[in-house]
Amino acid sequence: MMDDIDRMLIGRLQEDATQSYAELGKAVGLSGGAAHERVRKLRERGVIRRTTIEVDQAALGRAVTAYVLVDGGAWMGGSADALAAIREVEEAHVIAGPASVLLKVRTTGTKELQDVLRRIFEVDGVTGTQTVVVLETFFERALE
Amino acid sequence: MMDDIDRMLIGRLQEDATQSYAELGKAVGLSGGAAHERVRKLRERGVIRRTTIEVDQAALGRAVTAYVLVDGGAWMGGSADALAAIREVEEAHVIAGPASVLLKVRTTGTKELQDVLRRIFEVDGVTGTQTVVVLETFFERALE
DNA sequence: GGTGAAACGCCAACCAT
DNA sequence: ATGGTTGGCGTTTCACC
């Protein structure tokens, strides 16, 4: 229900999802039709969520990346929605450890970061935040 | 050198990069050809890095996500390469704050996480690590 | 920089093997 | 899963604006 060929197909598509199925099939030792059918099933099963583009956030004006540790206990129910409503928050995870939630935030600058922190603080249950600013990103890549 | 239409095109393509340029053009009030030309230039300029697929990591067997704070000072030169060589490391950032580097790591389980931590420890300049395990991910999304 | 149309190539759907 | 075939659609290019 998920062999090496499927993994190869996923790897190839992560690198370049614009290539033809004929090309894709040749790369993994399959015909175009067979490759297409496998990819169709991977999409159907939700292993492949969607086809998308990778954007240079800096080119879009988002120069500052920061991680925000959020303290506070009431993380049932609507808190996730309240965080999702803050558009600069790219990821939100519940974590084991010192804080309750870890957020990844991208903004155009420190000014906007300050504003985002203010809005995070207004979310129900939040009692405090600790912010870690990224100075340089070595890499952000797709696994496998 | 980057207007609202470009931003709309990027937003649409992030949601679904399989749609036709005709469709894309209609959505932003342009002809298919014009939409295609704009997207071509966005790729050329590197704003759009590549077209890729979004994969359900859990379906691939990667059930555990963790953030690793790495201590140690010698972060010039080859350290980034040494970290990139660890395939389970998805992101690596130099940060301002308590530790030097923040890593995002995905593994099949805690056993493999332990092994990854051991390999991180073997990288030159690393003097210690602190690991934060993700219990639940609210969301990981594309901005804009 | 955008439009509209024409030519080409690829994808998607079949079927027999 | 393959290979051949066919129909339809999207991409790409062109002259024109």
Coordinates of C-alpha atoms (C1' of nucleotides) in Angstrom, one line a residue:
Chain A
M1 CA 0.0 0.0 0.0
M2 CA 3.0 2.2 -0.6
D3 CA 6.1 0.8 -2.2
D4 CA 9.4 2.3 -3.3
I5 CA 8.1 3.3 -6.7
D6 CA 5.4 5.4 -5.0
R7 CA 8.1 7.0 -2.9
M8 CA 10.2 7.8 -6.0
L9 CA 7.2 9.3 -7.7
I10 CA 6.6 11.5 -4.7
G11 CA 10.2 12.6 -4.6
R12 CA 10.3 13.5 -8.3
L13 CA 7.0 15.4 -8.1
Q14 CA 8.3 17.3 -5.1
E15 CA 11.3 18.5 -7.1
D16 CA 9.2 19.4 -10.2
A17 CA 5.5 18.9 -10.4
T18 CA 5.3 20.4 -13.9
Q19 CA 7.0 17.4 -15.7
S20 CA 4.9 15.1 -17.9
Y21 CA 3.8 11.7 -16.8
A22 CA 5.8 10.2 -19.7
E23 CA 8.9 11.7 -18.2
L24 CA 7.9 10.7 -14.7
G25 CA 7.3 7.2 -15.8
K26 CA 10.6 6.9 -17.5
A27 CA 12.4 8.1 -14.4
V28 CA 10.9 5.3 -12.2
G29 CA 10.8 2.6 -14.9
L30 CA 7.1 2.7 -15.7
S31 CA 5.0 3.7 -18.6
G32 CA 3.4 7.1 -18.6
G33 CA -0.1 5.6 -18.1
A34 CA 1.0 3.5 -15.1
A35 CA 2.8 6.5 -13.5
H36 CA -0.3 8.6 -14.0
E37 CA -2.5 5.9 -12.4
R38 CA -0.3 5.7 -9.4
V39 CA -0.1 9.4 -8.9
R40 CA -3.9 9.6 -9.2
K41 CA -4.3 7.1 -6.4
L42 CA -1.8 8.9 -4.2
R43 CA -3.9 12.0 -4.6
E44 CA -7.1 10.1 -4.0
R45 CA -5.7 8.6 -0.8
G46 CA -4.6 12.0 0.4
V47 CA -0.9 11.1 0.5
I48 CA -0.5 13.9 -2.1
R49 CA -2.5 16.8 -0.6
R50 CA -2.3 19.2 -3.5
T51 CA 0.0 20.7 -6.2
T52 CA 1.3 24.1 -5.2
I53 CA 4.1 26.5 -5.8
E54 CA 7.0 27.3 -3.6
V55 CA 7.3 31.1 -3.1
D56 CA 10.3 33.1 -2.1
Q57 CA 8.9 34.9 0.9
A58 CA 11.6 37.5 1.0
A59 CA 10.7 38.5 -2.6
L60 CA 7.1 38.9 -1.4
G61 CA 8.3 41.3 1.2
R62 CA 8.3 39.0 4.2
A63 CA 11.8 39.5 5.4
V64 CA 11.4 38.5 9.0
T65 CA 10.8 35.0 10.3
A66 CA 10.3 34.4 14.0
Y67 CA 9.2 31.5 16.3
V68 CA 6.9 32.5 19.1
L69 CA 6.4 30.3 22.2
V70 CA 3.0 30.9 23.6
D71 CA 2.2 30.3 27.3
G72 CA -1.3 29.6 28.6
G73 CA -3.4 26.6 29.3
A74 CA -6.8 26.8 27.6
W75 CA -6.0 25.2 24.3
M76 CA -9.2 23.4 23.7
G77 CA -11.7 24.4 21.1
G78 CA -11.5 27.7 19.3
S79 CA -7.9 28.7 20.1
A80 CA -6.6 27.2 16.9
D81 CA -9.1 29.2 14.9
A82 CA -8.2 32.4 16.6
L83 CA -4.5 31.7 15.7
A84 CA -5.4 30.7 12.2
A85 CA -7.2 34.1 11.8
I86 CA -3.8 35.8 12.2
R87 CA -2.6 35.7 8.6
E88 CA 1.1 36.1 9.4
V89 CA 1.1 32.8 11.4
E90 CA 2.4 30.1 9.1
E91 CA 2.4 27.2 11.6
A92 CA 0.9 26.4 15.0
H93 CA 1.9 23.3 17.0
V94 CA 1.0 22.2 20.5
I95 CA 4.2 21.2 22.1
A96 CA 5.5 19.2 25.1
G97 CA 7.8 21.4 27.2
P98 CA 8.1 24.8 28.7
A99 CA 5.4 26.5 26.7
S100 CA 2.0 25.3 25.3
V101 CA 2.1 26.3 21.7
L102 CA 4.8 27.1 19.1
L103 CA 4.1 29.4 16.3
K104 CA 6.0 30.2 13.1
V105 CA 5.5 33.8 12.0
R106 CA 6.5 35.7 9.0
T107 CA 6.3 39.5 8.7
T108 CA 7.6 42.3 6.5
G109 CA 9.7 43.7 9.4
T110 CA 10.0 44.0 13.1
K111 CA 7.3 46.6 13.3
E112 CA 4.7 44.2 11.9
L113 CA 6.1 41.5 14.1
Q114 CA 5.3 43.6 17.1
D115 CA 1.8 44.0 15.9
V116 CA 1.4 40.3 15.4
L117 CA 2.6 39.6 18.9
R118 CA 0.0 42.1 20.2
R119 CA -2.7 40.2 18.4
I120 CA -1.4 36.8 19.7
F121 CA -1.6 38.2 23.2
E122 CA -5.2 39.1 22.6
V123 CA -6.2 35.5 21.9
D124 CA -8.1 33.8 24.8
G125 CA -6.0 31.9 27.2
V126 CA -2.7 33.5 26.2
T127 CA -0.8 34.5 29.3
G128 CA 2.6 35.3 27.8
T129 CA 4.9 34.9 24.8
Q130 CA 8.6 34.4 24.1
T131 CA 9.9 35.3 20.6
V132 CA 12.9 33.9 18.8
V133 CA 13.9 35.8 15.7
V134 CA 15.6 34.0 12.8
L135 CA 18.8 35.7 11.8
E136 CA 19.6 33.4 8.8
T137 CA 17.8 30.4 7.3
F138 CA 20.2 27.7 6.2
F139 CA 17.4 25.8 4.4
E140 CA 13.7 25.0 4.4
R141 CA 13.1 22.0 2.2
A142 CA 10.7 19.2 1.4
L143 CA 11.5 15.9 3.0
E144 CA 12.0 12.7 1.0
Chain B
M1 CA 7.6 45.2 -10.2
M2 CA 5.0 43.3 -8.3
D3 CA 1.4 44.4 -8.3
D4 CA -1.8 43.1 -6.9
I5 CA -2.5 40.9 -9.9
D6 CA 0.8 39.1 -9.4
R7 CA -0.1 38.6 -5.8
M8 CA -3.5 37.2 -6.8
L9 CA -1.8 34.8 -9.3
I10 CA 0.6 33.6 -6.6
G11 CA -2.3 33.1 -4.2
R12 CA -4.3 31.1 -6.7
L13 CA -1.3 29.0 -7.7
Q14 CA -0.5 28.2 -4.1
E15 CA -4.0 26.8 -3.7
D16 CA -3.9 24.8 -6.9
A17 CA -1.0 24.8 -9.3
T18 CA -2.7 22.3 -11.7
Q19 CA -5.3 24.7 -13.0
S20 CA -5.0 26.0 -16.6
Y21 CA -3.8 29.5 -17.4
A22 CA -7.1 30.2 -19.0
E23 CA -8.8 29.6 -15.7
L24 CA -6.1 31.5 -13.8
G25 CA -6.5 34.4 -16.2
K26 CA -10.2 34.6 -15.8
A27 CA -9.9 34.6 -12.0
V28 CA -7.7 37.7 -12.1
G29 CA -9.3 39.4 -15.1
L30 CA -6.7 38.6 -17.7
S31 CA -6.4 36.5 -20.8
G32 CA -4.8 33.1 -20.6
G33 CA -1.8 34.3 -22.5
A34 CA -1.2 37.3 -20.3
A35 CA -1.6 35.2 -17.1
H36 CA 0.9 32.7 -18.5
E37 CA 3.4 35.5 -19.3
R38 CA 3.2 37.0 -15.8
V39 CA 3.7 33.6 -14.2
R40 CA 6.6 32.9 -16.5
K41 CA 8.3 36.1 -15.4
L42 CA 7.6 35.4 -11.7
R43 CA 9.4 32.1 -12.2
E44 CA 12.2 33.7 -14.0
R45 CA 12.7 36.3 -11.3
G46 CA 12.7 33.5 -8.7
V47 CA 9.6 34.8 -6.8
I48 CA 8.1 31.4 -7.7
R49 CA 10.9 28.9 -6.9
R50 CA 9.3 25.8 -8.2
T51 CA 6.1 23.9 -8.6
T52 CA 5.8 21.0 -6.1
I53 CA 3.4 18.8 -4.3
E54 CA 2.3 19.0 -0.7
V55 CA 2.7 15.6 1.0
D56 CA 0.9 14.2 4.0
Q57 CA 4.0 13.4 6.1
A58 CA 2.0 11.1 8.5
A59 CA 0.9 9.1 5.5
L60 CA 4.5 8.7 4.5
G61 CA 5.2 7.3 8.0
R62 CA 6.7 10.4 9.5
A63 CA 4.5 10.6 12.6
V64 CA 6.8 12.6 14.9
T65 CA 7.6 16.2 14.5
A66 CA 10.1 17.9 16.8
Y67 CA 12.0 21.2 17.1
V68 CA 15.7 20.9 18.2
L69 CA 17.5 23.8 19.7
V70 CA 21.2 23.4 19.1
D71 CA 23.9 24.9 21.2
G72 CA 27.4 25.7 20.0
G73 CA 29.3 28.6 18.5
A74 CA 31.1 27.5 15.4
W75 CA 28.4 28.2 12.8
M76 CA 30.5 29.4 9.9
G77 CA 31.2 27.4 6.8
G78 CA 30.3 23.7 6.6
S79 CA 28.0 23.4 9.5
A80 CA 24.9 24.0 7.3
D81 CA 26.0 21.2 4.9
A82 CA 26.6 18.8 7.8
L83 CA 23.0 19.5 9.0
A84 CA 21.6 19.3 5.5
A85 CA 23.2 15.9 5.2
I86 CA 20.8 14.6 7.9
R87 CA 17.8 13.8 5.8
E88 CA 15.3 14.0 8.6
V89 CA 16.1 17.7 9.2
E90 CA 13.4 19.8 7.3
E91 CA 14.5 23.3 8.3
A92 CA 17.6 24.9 9.9
H93 CA 17.7 28.5 11.1
V94 CA 20.3 30.5 12.9
I95 CA 18.5 32.3 15.7
A96 CA 18.9 35.1 18.1
G97 CA 18.4 34.0 21.7
P98 CA 19.3 31.1 24.0
A99 CA 20.6 28.6 21.5
S100 CA 22.4 29.1 18.2
V101 CA 20.4 27.1 15.7
L102 CA 16.8 25.8 15.5
L103 CA 16.0 22.7 13.6
K104 CA 12.7 21.2 12.5
V105 CA 12.9 17.4 12.4
R106 CA 10.5 14.8 11.3
T107 CA 10.9 11.1 12.0
T108 CA 8.8 7.9 12.0
G109 CA 9.0 7.6 15.8
T110 CA 10.8 8.5 18.9
K111 CA 13.4 5.7 18.3
E112 CA 14.4 7.4 15.0
L113 CA 14.3 10.8 16.7
Q114 CA 16.8 9.6 19.2
D115 CA 19.1 8.5 16.4
V116 CA 18.8 11.8 14.6
L117 CA 19.7 13.6 17.9
R118 CA 22.8 11.5 18.1
R119 CA 23.8 12.5 14.6
I120 CA 23.2 16.2 15.3
F121 CA 25.4 15.8 18.3
E122 CA 28.2 14.5 16.1
V123 CA 28.2 17.7 13.9
D124 CA 31.3 19.9 14.5
G125 CA 30.7 22.6 17.0
V126 CA 27.6 21.2 18.6
T127 CA 27.9 21.3 22.4
G128 CA 24.3 20.4 23.4
T129 CA 20.7 20.1 22.2
Q130 CA 17.2 20.7 23.6
T131 CA 14.3 18.9 22.0
V132 CA 10.7 20.0 21.9
V133 CA 8.3 17.4 20.7
V134 CA 5.1 18.4 18.8
L135 CA 2.0 16.8 20.3
E136 CA -0.5 18.1 17.8
T137 CA -0.2 20.4 14.8
F138 CA -3.0 22.8 14.4
F139 CA -1.9 23.9 10.9
E140 CA 1.0 24.2 8.6
R141 CA 0.0 26.4 5.7
A142 CA 1.3 28.6 2.9
L143 CA 1.1 32.3 3.6
E144 CA -0.6 34.8 1.3
Chain C
dG1 C1' 1.8 44.7 -21.5
dG2 C1' -2.5 42.7 -23.3
dT3 C1' -5.6 40.2 -26.8
dG4 C1' -7.2 36.6 -29.8
dA5 C1' -6.5 32.7 -32.8
dA6 C1' -4.0 28.9 -34.8
dA7 C1' -0.6 24.9 -34.4
dC8 C1' 1.3 21.8 -31.7
dG9 C1' 1.9 18.6 -28.0
dC10 C1' 0.4 16.4 -24.0
dC11 C1' -3.1 14.2 -21.1
dA12 C1' -6.9 11.2 -20.3
dA13 C1' -9.6 7.3 -21.6
dC14 C1' -10.1 3.5 -23.8
dC15 C1' -8.9 -1.7 -25.0
dA16 C1' -6.4 -5.9 -26.0
dT17 C1' -2.5 -8.3 -24.4
Chain D
dA1 C1' 1.2 -3.1 -16.0
dT2 C1' 2.0 -2.4 -21.1
dG3 C1' 1.4 -0.3 -25.6
dG4 C1' -1.4 1.6 -29.2
dT5 C1' -5.0 4.8 -30.4
dT6 C1' -8.1 8.5 -30.3
dG7 C1' -10.4 12.8 -28.8
dG8 C1' -10.1 16.9 -26.4
dC9 C1' -7.8 20.4 -24.0
dG10 C1' -4.0 23.3 -22.6
dT11 C1' 0.2 25.4 -23.8
dT12 C1' 2.8 28.2 -26.7
dT13 C1' 3.6 31.3 -30.2
dC14 C1' 2.3 34.7 -33.4
dA15 C1' 0.5 39.0 -35.5
dC16 C1' -1.8 42.8 -33.9
dC17 C1' -3.2 46.4 -30.7

